[in-house]
């Protein structure tokens, strides 16, 4: 058996731990050969590969990013994309493909498996934690820890200057990072894409904090929107999967707060800092287990499936089910956090 491995979409801590586990168990227990495809789905499109063996995965467990590279390439948007992918897999004598990624990467794997008979197994990866079929995705815990540490640091500078600090975190459609990091970091307001916000209400919370000599911290997900308004875009360009580039809601909100309250407001955009660096212990653990179970699925020829965390168990779910809808923040969870607003 020869197995291909790729990592697609935005990078995140823990990707290398999956690759390591897949190769280590695949070689040691099943005697498989492996080939890595560079830069997500661009690798199969362009027959761009890298050797993948036990030597190649030594020492990569604590490293962030991915040794295979990543991209937001969509073969369904490329000329003769599917034919080229199938030709590459045949040329490389690949019997099965493990795709490690989020909604878009796994959506491609689901279509290739269901409609074109390509033997695919998926591994869920996204710092947004928005895949509905798994309790957690790796990368999320590290991103939350990074954002929480940033909020902790910003408290001291906010209090020293008695200014409002708005912290913009990632979260296009789901506010999991904002909710978890905001709650853990003691934010005074948390804004998520699932709940449109009222600027006047935020300003009232801000002013109530200043009355007790306490500088407020506002955490906002990049996809959060004001009532009656639209998402703030970095530009109008679209990626290969049709997504716009979000960024700027933090700066917009800071200006509104300053204009309406007269209090100085500054913005910190964490951006790609949340994706980078060493994975947390939890993410290494989860990513390693996902890798071990993904190669087991290949051994069982249980294709068209994604490995997922349910409680403490790793289970397999259909790729089509895993990518059918996003997991968003339940209103009851957001209501818990609202106790600390203002």
mmCIF file of C-alpha atoms in Angstrom:
data_model
loop_
_atom_site.group_PDB
_atom_site.id
_atom_site.type_symbol
_atom_site.label_atom_id
_atom_site.label_comp_id
_atom_site.label_asym_id
_atom_site.label_seq_id
_atom_site.Cartn_x
_atom_site.Cartn_y
_atom_site.Cartn_z
ATOM 1 C CA UNK A 1 0.000 0.000 0.000
ATOM 2 C CA UNK A 2 1.261 3.462 -0.929
ATOM 3 C CA UNK A 3 -0.395 6.362 0.892
ATOM 4 C CA UNK A 4 -0.384 10.035 -0.026
ATOM 5 C CA UNK A 5 -0.591 12.783 2.612
ATOM 6 C CA UNK A 6 -1.431 16.468 2.183
ATOM 7 C CA UNK A 7 -2.194 19.455 4.406
ATOM 8 C CA UNK A 8 -4.516 22.116 3.007
ATOM 9 C CA UNK A 9 -6.022 25.465 3.988
ATOM 10 C CA UNK A 10 -4.635 27.726 6.682
ATOM 11 C CA UNK A 11 -1.748 26.250 8.660
ATOM 12 C CA UNK A 12 -2.041 25.587 12.374
ATOM 13 C CA UNK A 13 -0.067 24.012 15.201
ATOM 14 C CA UNK A 14 -0.388 20.219 15.258
ATOM 15 C CA UNK A 15 -0.236 19.449 11.552
ATOM 16 C CA UNK A 16 3.228 17.940 11.863
ATOM 17 C CA UNK A 17 2.087 15.761 14.751
ATOM 18 C CA UNK A 18 -0.544 14.182 12.470
ATOM 19 C CA UNK A 19 1.977 13.580 9.691
ATOM 20 C CA UNK A 20 4.411 12.019 12.166
ATOM 21 C CA UNK A 21 1.800 9.666 13.648
ATOM 22 C CA UNK A 22 0.495 8.582 10.244
ATOM 23 C CA UNK A 23 3.959 7.738 8.941
ATOM 24 C CA UNK A 24 5.306 6.165 12.133
ATOM 25 C CA UNK A 25 2.393 3.761 12.554
ATOM 26 C CA UNK A 26 1.917 3.208 8.830
ATOM 27 C CA UNK A 27 5.518 2.120 8.334
ATOM 28 C CA UNK A 28 6.027 0.282 11.614
ATOM 29 C CA UNK A 29 2.773 -1.677 11.859
ATOM 30 C CA UNK A 30 1.482 -1.897 8.311
ATOM 31 C CA UNK A 31 4.618 -1.658 6.155
ATOM 32 C CA UNK A 32 3.194 1.144 4.006
ATOM 33 C CA UNK A 33 5.093 3.528 1.771
ATOM 34 C CA UNK A 34 4.267 7.237 1.885
ATOM 35 C CA UNK A 35 4.487 10.234 -0.391
ATOM 36 C CA UNK A 36 3.808 13.806 0.691
ATOM 37 C CA UNK A 37 2.075 16.289 -1.594
ATOM 38 C CA UNK A 38 3.284 19.866 -1.303
ATOM 39 C CA UNK A 39 1.021 22.829 -0.606
ATOM 40 C CA UNK A 40 -2.349 21.166 -0.168
ATOM 41 C CA UNK A 41 -4.321 20.261 -3.274
ATOM 42 C CA UNK A 42 -1.768 22.083 -5.430
ATOM 43 C CA UNK A 43 0.542 19.087 -4.957
ATOM 44 C CA UNK A 44 -1.733 16.541 -6.671
ATOM 45 C CA UNK A 45 -2.646 19.128 -9.305
ATOM 46 C CA UNK A 46 0.979 19.725 -10.274
ATOM 47 C CA UNK A 47 2.509 16.381 -9.266
ATOM 48 C CA UNK A 48 4.651 18.184 -6.695
ATOM 49 C CA UNK A 49 5.762 15.654 -4.102
ATOM 50 C CA UNK A 50 8.260 15.181 -1.288
ATOM 51 C CA UNK A 51 9.590 11.892 0.144
ATOM 52 C CA UNK A 52 7.864 10.940 3.368
ATOM 53 C CA UNK A 53 9.418 8.323 5.623
ATOM 54 C CA UNK A 54 10.361 7.898 9.271
ATOM 55 C CA UNK A 55 13.537 9.927 8.820
ATOM 56 C CA UNK A 56 11.511 12.801 7.357
ATOM 57 C CA UNK A 57 9.189 12.975 10.377
ATOM 58 C CA UNK A 58 11.808 12.823 13.126
ATOM 59 C CA UNK A 59 11.812 15.860 15.409
ATOM 60 C CA UNK A 60 8.691 17.480 13.945
ATOM 61 C CA UNK A 61 6.267 16.828 16.829
ATOM 62 C CA UNK A 62 6.786 20.223 18.549
ATOM 63 C CA UNK A 63 7.070 22.235 15.345
ATOM 64 C CA UNK A 64 4.262 24.504 14.222
ATOM 65 C CA UNK A 65 3.174 24.834 10.604
ATOM 66 C CA UNK A 66 3.539 21.891 8.250
ATOM 67 C CA UNK A 67 6.592 20.322 6.648
ATOM 68 C CA UNK A 68 4.463 19.661 3.559
ATOM 69 C CA UNK A 69 3.384 23.262 3.047
ATOM 70 C CA UNK A 70 -0.207 24.382 2.585
ATOM 71 C CA UNK A 71 -2.411 26.474 0.316
ATOM 72 C CA UNK A 72 -6.048 27.281 -0.361
ATOM 73 C CA UNK A 73 -6.039 25.527 -3.728
ATOM 74 C CA UNK A 74 -9.325 24.134 -5.030
ATOM 75 C CA UNK A 75 -8.886 21.509 -7.797
ATOM 76 C CA UNK A 76 -12.527 21.918 -8.771
ATOM 77 C CA UNK A 77 -11.738 25.511 -9.806
ATOM 78 C CA UNK A 78 -8.714 24.496 -11.905
ATOM 79 C CA UNK A 79 -8.845 23.579 -15.566
ATOM 80 C CA UNK A 80 -9.057 19.781 -15.834
ATOM 81 C CA UNK A 81 -8.364 19.747 -12.110
ATOM 82 C CA UNK A 82 -9.877 16.386 -11.281
ATOM 83 C CA UNK A 83 -8.288 14.680 -14.274
ATOM 84 C CA UNK A 84 -4.906 16.070 -13.252
ATOM 85 C CA UNK A 85 -5.352 14.927 -9.639
ATOM 86 C CA UNK A 86 -6.274 11.415 -10.759
ATOM 87 C CA UNK A 87 -3.337 11.279 -13.162
ATOM 88 C CA UNK A 88 -0.924 12.328 -10.418
ATOM 89 C CA UNK A 89 -2.257 9.721 -8.004
ATOM 90 C CA UNK A 90 -1.884 7.058 -10.702
ATOM 91 C CA UNK A 91 1.616 8.213 -11.612
ATOM 92 C CA UNK A 92 2.670 8.167 -7.959
ATOM 93 C CA UNK A 93 0.965 4.774 -7.510
ATOM 94 C CA UNK A 94 -1.028 6.146 -4.578
ATOM 95 C CA UNK A 95 -3.649 3.718 -3.280
ATOM 96 C CA UNK A 96 -5.139 6.011 -0.622
ATOM 97 C CA UNK A 97 -4.952 9.673 0.293
ATOM 98 C CA UNK A 98 -5.062 11.242 3.760
ATOM 99 C CA UNK A 99 -6.234 14.860 3.584
ATOM 100 C CA UNK A 100 -5.603 17.005 6.664
ATOM 101 C CA UNK A 101 -7.575 20.235 6.674
ATOM 102 C CA UNK A 102 -10.693 22.175 7.503
ATOM 103 C CA UNK A 103 -14.063 22.642 5.858
ATOM 104 C CA UNK A 104 -12.734 23.459 2.380
ATOM 105 C CA UNK A 105 -9.928 20.883 2.197
ATOM 106 C CA UNK A 106 -12.175 18.125 3.512
ATOM 107 C CA UNK A 107 -15.001 19.262 1.253
ATOM 108 C CA UNK A 108 -12.757 18.522 -1.726
ATOM 109 C CA UNK A 109 -11.850 15.138 -0.219
ATOM 110 C CA UNK A 110 -15.535 14.360 0.282
ATOM 111 C CA UNK A 111 -16.371 15.073 -3.368
ATOM 112 C CA UNK A 112 -13.350 13.159 -4.658
ATOM 113 C CA UNK A 113 -14.321 10.171 -2.554
ATOM 114 C CA UNK A 114 -18.055 10.259 -3.165
ATOM 115 C CA UNK A 115 -18.191 11.280 -6.821
ATOM 116 C CA UNK A 116 -14.879 10.119 -8.290
ATOM 117 C CA UNK A 117 -14.006 6.969 -6.366
ATOM 118 C CA UNK A 118 -10.732 8.267 -4.907
ATOM 119 C CA UNK A 119 -9.900 6.534 -1.621
ATOM 120 C CA UNK A 120 -9.734 9.398 0.903
ATOM 121 C CA UNK A 121 -9.562 9.651 4.682
ATOM 122 C CA UNK A 122 -9.939 13.053 6.354
ATOM 123 C CA UNK A 123 -8.351 14.559 9.462
ATOM 124 C CA UNK A 124 -10.037 17.687 10.913
ATOM 125 C CA UNK A 125 -7.830 20.746 11.342
ATOM 126 C CA UNK A 126 -8.859 24.322 12.009
ATOM 127 C CA UNK A 127 -8.112 26.861 14.709
ATOM 128 C CA UNK A 128 -11.751 28.012 14.374
ATOM 129 C CA UNK A 129 -13.067 24.711 15.849
ATOM 130 C CA UNK A 130 -16.074 24.967 13.530
ATOM 131 C CA UNK A 131 -16.387 21.413 12.156
ATOM 132 C CA UNK A 132 -19.645 20.000 13.480
ATOM 133 C CA UNK A 133 -18.721 16.309 13.462
ATOM 134 C CA UNK A 134 -15.927 16.584 16.037
ATOM 135 C CA UNK A 135 -15.918 17.973 19.566
ATOM 136 C CA UNK A 136 -12.574 19.684 18.973
ATOM 137 C CA UNK A 137 -10.174 20.258 16.123
ATOM 138 C CA UNK A 138 -6.458 20.479 16.797
ATOM 139 C CA UNK A 139 -4.980 23.955 16.500
ATOM 140 C CA UNK A 140 -7.887 25.487 18.401
ATOM 141 C CA UNK A 141 -6.415 24.998 21.871
ATOM 142 C CA UNK A 142 -3.106 26.604 20.871
ATOM 143 C CA UNK A 143 -4.871 29.564 19.251
ATOM 144 C CA UNK A 144 -6.978 30.122 22.374
ATOM 145 C CA UNK A 145 -3.892 29.985 24.599
ATOM 146 C CA UNK A 146 -2.090 32.538 22.405
ATOM 147 C CA UNK A 147 -5.088 34.870 22.397
ATOM 148 C CA UNK A 148 -5.565 34.494 26.157
ATOM 149 C CA UNK A 149 -1.934 35.369 26.835
ATOM 150 C CA UNK A 150 -2.265 38.442 24.623
ATOM 151 C CA UNK A 151 -5.376 39.569 26.513
ATOM 152 C CA UNK A 152 -3.571 39.067 29.837
ATOM 153 C CA UNK A 153 -0.757 41.310 28.651
ATOM 154 C CA UNK A 154 -3.118 43.947 27.288
ATOM 155 C CA UNK A 155 -4.900 44.309 30.635
ATOM 156 C CA UNK A 156 -1.827 45.867 32.202
ATOM 157 C CA UNK A 157 -1.177 48.412 29.471
ATOM 158 C CA UNK A 158 -4.888 49.287 29.261
ATOM 159 C CA UNK A 159 -4.988 49.963 33.002
ATOM 160 C CA UNK A 160 -1.756 51.971 32.915
ATOM 161 C CA UNK A 161 -3.163 54.405 30.357
ATOM 162 C CA UNK A 162 -6.892 54.018 31.165
ATOM 163 C CA UNK A 163 -7.821 53.377 27.569
ATOM 164 C CA UNK A 164 -10.098 50.904 25.793
ATOM 165 C CA UNK A 165 -8.283 48.064 24.063
ATOM 166 C CA UNK A 166 -10.082 46.164 21.308
ATOM 167 C CA UNK A 167 -8.593 42.752 20.526
ATOM 168 C CA UNK A 168 -9.488 41.267 17.130
ATOM 169 C CA UNK A 169 -9.154 37.480 16.887
ATOM 170 C CA UNK A 170 -9.846 35.013 14.100
ATOM 171 C CA UNK A 171 -13.305 33.535 13.546
ATOM 172 C CA UNK A 172 -15.017 33.974 10.184
ATOM 173 C CA UNK A 173 -18.366 32.339 10.901
ATOM 174 C CA UNK A 174 -17.851 30.934 14.392
ATOM 175 C CA UNK A 175 -16.794 32.735 17.554
ATOM 176 C CA UNK A 176 -15.176 29.877 19.455
ATOM 177 C CA UNK A 177 -11.763 31.545 19.801
ATOM 178 C CA UNK A 178 -13.273 34.851 20.880
ATOM 179 C CA UNK A 179 -15.572 33.166 23.395
ATOM 180 C CA UNK A 180 -12.959 30.883 24.971
ATOM 181 C CA UNK A 181 -10.093 33.382 25.007
ATOM 182 C CA UNK A 182 -12.309 36.275 26.043
ATOM 183 C CA UNK A 183 -13.751 34.341 28.965
ATOM 184 C CA UNK A 184 -10.360 32.965 30.016
ATOM 185 C CA UNK A 185 -8.704 36.380 29.678
ATOM 186 C CA UNK A 186 -11.317 38.312 31.633
ATOM 187 C CA UNK A 187 -12.578 40.409 28.733
ATOM 188 C CA UNK A 188 -15.362 42.875 29.521
ATOM 189 C CA UNK A 189 -17.097 42.429 26.164
ATOM 190 C CA UNK A 190 -16.963 39.474 23.728
ATOM 191 C CA UNK A 191 -18.382 39.833 20.215
ATOM 192 C CA UNK A 192 -18.936 36.834 17.924
ATOM 193 C CA UNK A 193 -20.294 36.289 14.390
ATOM 194 C CA UNK A 194 -23.327 34.382 15.692
ATOM 195 C CA UNK A 195 -24.685 37.408 17.601
ATOM 196 C CA UNK A 196 -24.951 40.838 15.975
ATOM 197 C CA UNK A 197 -23.898 43.543 18.391
ATOM 198 C CA UNK A 198 -25.276 46.934 19.421
ATOM 199 C CA UNK A 199 -22.557 49.604 19.459
ATOM 200 C CA UNK A 200 -24.471 51.807 21.911
ATOM 201 C CA UNK A 201 -24.729 48.923 24.356
ATOM 202 C CA UNK A 202 -21.002 48.265 24.072
ATOM 203 C CA UNK A 203 -20.301 51.933 24.754
ATOM 204 C CA UNK A 204 -22.508 51.765 27.860
ATOM 205 C CA UNK A 205 -20.501 48.779 29.129
ATOM 206 C CA UNK A 206 -17.268 50.644 28.409
ATOM 207 C CA UNK A 207 -18.358 53.736 30.314
ATOM 208 C CA UNK A 208 -19.533 51.689 33.288
ATOM 209 C CA UNK A 209 -16.033 50.242 33.576
ATOM 210 C CA UNK A 210 -14.373 53.643 33.553
ATOM 211 C CA UNK A 211 -16.638 54.747 36.402
ATOM 212 C CA UNK A 212 -14.871 52.242 38.662
ATOM 213 C CA UNK A 213 -11.402 53.111 37.305
ATOM 214 C CA UNK A 214 -11.161 49.922 35.265
ATOM 215 C CA UNK A 215 -9.942 49.972 31.659
ATOM 216 C CA UNK A 216 -12.110 47.675 29.510
ATOM 217 C CA UNK A 217 -10.957 44.965 27.105
ATOM 218 C CA UNK A 218 -13.215 44.189 24.126
ATOM 219 C CA UNK A 219 -12.602 40.910 22.271
ATOM 220 C CA UNK A 220 -14.126 40.716 18.797
ATOM 221 C CA UNK A 221 -14.054 37.906 16.232
ATOM 222 C CA UNK A 222 -13.120 39.034 12.721
ATOM 223 C CA UNK A 223 -16.532 37.958 11.396
ATOM 224 C CA UNK A 224 -18.611 39.816 14.002
ATOM 225 C CA UNK A 225 -21.083 42.355 12.626
ATOM 226 C CA UNK A 226 -23.022 45.287 14.083
ATOM 227 C CA UNK A 227 -26.781 45.349 13.937
ATOM 228 C CA UNK A 228 -27.849 46.749 10.593
ATOM 229 C CA UNK A 229 -24.294 46.543 9.215
ATOM 230 C CA UNK A 230 -22.139 44.197 7.184
ATOM 231 C CA UNK A 231 -18.880 42.341 7.743
ATOM 232 C CA UNK A 232 -15.778 44.523 7.502
ATOM 233 C CA UNK A 233 -13.563 43.317 4.645
ATOM 234 C CA UNK A 234 -9.846 43.734 4.116
ATOM 235 C CA UNK A 235 -10.492 43.809 0.370
ATOM 236 C CA UNK A 236 -12.986 42.457 -2.163
ATOM 237 C CA UNK A 237 -10.792 39.649 -3.508
ATOM 238 C CA UNK A 238 -11.910 36.021 -3.199
ATOM 239 C CA UNK A 239 -9.816 32.935 -2.575
ATOM 240 C CA UNK A 240 -10.135 29.657 -4.494
ATOM 241 C CA UNK A 241 -13.105 28.634 -2.351
ATOM 242 C CA UNK A 242 -14.948 31.942 -2.735
ATOM 243 C CA UNK A 243 -14.088 33.427 0.671
ATOM 244 C CA UNK A 244 -13.496 37.147 1.139
ATOM 245 C CA UNK A 245 -10.613 38.360 3.324
ATOM 246 C CA UNK A 246 -11.938 39.580 6.649
ATOM 247 C CA UNK A 247 -10.105 42.118 8.796
ATOM 248 C CA UNK A 248 -10.849 45.512 10.207
ATOM 249 C CA UNK A 249 -13.831 45.085 12.508
ATOM 250 C CA UNK A 250 -11.575 45.805 15.514
ATOM 251 C CA UNK A 251 -10.332 49.103 14.090
ATOM 252 C CA UNK A 252 -13.853 50.098 13.045
ATOM 253 C CA UNK A 253 -15.218 49.349 16.496
ATOM 254 C CA UNK A 254 -12.415 51.204 18.293
ATOM 255 C CA UNK A 255 -13.157 54.335 16.265
ATOM 256 C CA UNK A 256 -16.880 54.069 17.043
ATOM 257 C CA UNK A 257 -16.208 53.660 20.771
ATOM 258 C CA UNK A 258 -13.824 56.618 20.821
ATOM 259 C CA UNK A 259 -16.230 58.807 18.860
ATOM 260 C CA UNK A 260 -19.242 57.997 21.038
ATOM 261 C CA UNK A 261 -17.608 57.910 24.487
ATOM 262 C CA UNK A 262 -14.684 60.287 24.144
ATOM 263 C CA UNK A 263 -12.428 57.618 25.630
ATOM 264 C CA UNK A 264 -9.182 56.712 23.898
ATOM 265 C CA UNK A 265 -9.466 53.325 22.160
ATOM 266 C CA UNK A 266 -6.734 51.264 20.520
ATOM 267 C CA UNK A 267 -6.806 48.044 18.505
ATOM 268 C CA UNK A 268 -4.652 44.929 18.558
ATOM 269 C CA UNK A 269 -5.154 42.480 15.672
ATOM 270 C CA UNK A 270 -3.667 39.108 16.562
ATOM 271 C CA UNK A 271 -4.044 37.772 13.022
ATOM 272 C CA UNK A 272 -1.692 34.991 12.012
ATOM 273 C CA UNK A 273 0.066 35.016 15.381
ATOM 274 C CA UNK A 274 -2.785 32.709 16.448
ATOM 275 C CA UNK A 275 -1.756 30.139 13.838
ATOM 276 C CA UNK A 276 1.950 30.101 14.544
ATOM 277 C CA UNK A 277 4.416 28.604 16.956
ATOM 278 C CA UNK A 278 4.631 25.487 19.055
ATOM 279 C CA UNK A 279 1.435 23.452 19.500
ATOM 280 C CA UNK A 280 0.032 23.049 22.992
ATOM 281 C CA UNK A 281 0.220 19.690 24.748
ATOM 282 C CA UNK A 282 -3.491 19.110 24.071
ATOM 283 C CA UNK A 283 -3.103 19.795 20.361
ATOM 284 C CA UNK A 284 -0.093 17.468 20.114
ATOM 285 C CA UNK A 285 -2.080 14.755 21.886
ATOM 286 C CA UNK A 286 -5.189 15.205 19.756
ATOM 287 C CA UNK A 287 -3.309 15.517 16.457
ATOM 288 C CA UNK A 288 -1.261 12.399 17.233
ATOM 289 C CA UNK A 289 -4.375 10.364 18.018
ATOM 290 C CA UNK A 290 -6.068 11.611 14.840
ATOM 291 C CA UNK A 291 -3.049 10.482 12.824
ATOM 292 C CA UNK A 292 -2.972 7.040 14.408
ATOM 293 C CA UNK A 293 -6.673 6.484 13.763
ATOM 294 C CA UNK A 294 -6.497 7.892 10.218
ATOM 295 C CA UNK A 295 -3.940 5.292 9.161
ATOM 296 C CA UNK A 296 -6.074 2.613 10.843
ATOM 297 C CA UNK A 297 -8.973 3.722 8.634
ATOM 298 C CA UNK A 298 -6.726 3.270 5.596
ATOM 299 C CA UNK A 299 -5.761 -0.207 6.795
ATOM 300 C CA UNK A 300 -9.466 -1.062 7.207
ATOM 301 C CA UNK A 301 -10.194 0.452 3.765
ATOM 302 C CA UNK A 302 -12.844 2.576 5.468
ATOM 303 C CA UNK A 303 -12.654 5.397 2.954
ATOM 304 C CA UNK A 304 -14.833 8.465 2.642
ATOM 305 C CA UNK A 305 -14.544 8.944 6.397
ATOM 306 C CA UNK A 306 -13.079 11.549 8.746
ATOM 307 C CA UNK A 307 -11.668 10.804 12.177
ATOM 308 C CA UNK A 308 -13.337 12.811 14.945
ATOM 309 C CA UNK A 309 -13.179 13.342 18.686
ATOM 310 C CA UNK A 310 -16.328 12.408 20.611
ATOM 311 C CA UNK A 311 -15.766 12.757 24.328
ATOM 312 C CA UNK A 312 -12.423 11.006 24.749
ATOM 313 C CA UNK A 313 -12.985 8.535 21.905
ATOM 314 C CA UNK A 314 -11.782 8.831 18.314
ATOM 315 C CA UNK A 315 -14.544 7.767 15.942
ATOM 316 C CA UNK A 316 -15.072 7.790 12.178
ATOM 317 C CA UNK A 317 -17.789 9.842 10.524
ATOM 318 C CA UNK A 318 -18.680 10.226 6.833
ATOM 319 C CA UNK A 319 -16.802 13.098 5.174
ATOM 320 C CA UNK A 320 -20.069 14.318 3.668
ATOM 321 C CA UNK A 321 -21.578 14.607 7.159
ATOM 322 C CA UNK A 322 -18.462 16.248 8.565
ATOM 323 C CA UNK A 323 -18.526 19.055 6.005
ATOM 324 C CA UNK A 324 -22.301 19.513 5.697
ATOM 325 C CA UNK A 325 -22.578 22.325 8.228
ATOM 326 C CA UNK A 326 -20.452 24.457 10.495
ATOM 327 C CA UNK A 327 -20.422 24.192 14.279
ATOM 328 C CA UNK A 328 -21.288 27.597 15.696
ATOM 329 C CA UNK A 329 -21.524 28.932 19.227
ATOM 330 C CA UNK A 330 -24.769 27.997 20.950
ATOM 331 C CA UNK A 331 -26.663 31.012 22.335
ATOM 332 C CA UNK A 332 -26.719 29.423 25.802
ATOM 333 C CA UNK A 333 -22.911 29.331 25.906
ATOM 334 C CA UNK A 334 -22.733 32.979 24.888
ATOM 335 C CA UNK A 335 -25.286 33.842 27.564
ATOM 336 C CA UNK A 336 -22.949 32.370 30.189
ATOM 337 C CA UNK A 337 -20.237 34.821 29.170
ATOM 338 C CA UNK A 338 -22.603 37.813 29.178
ATOM 339 C CA UNK A 339 -22.625 37.719 32.977
ATOM 340 C CA UNK A 340 -19.163 39.324 32.853
ATOM 341 C CA UNK A 341 -19.957 42.027 30.294
ATOM 342 C CA UNK A 342 -19.835 45.644 31.396
#
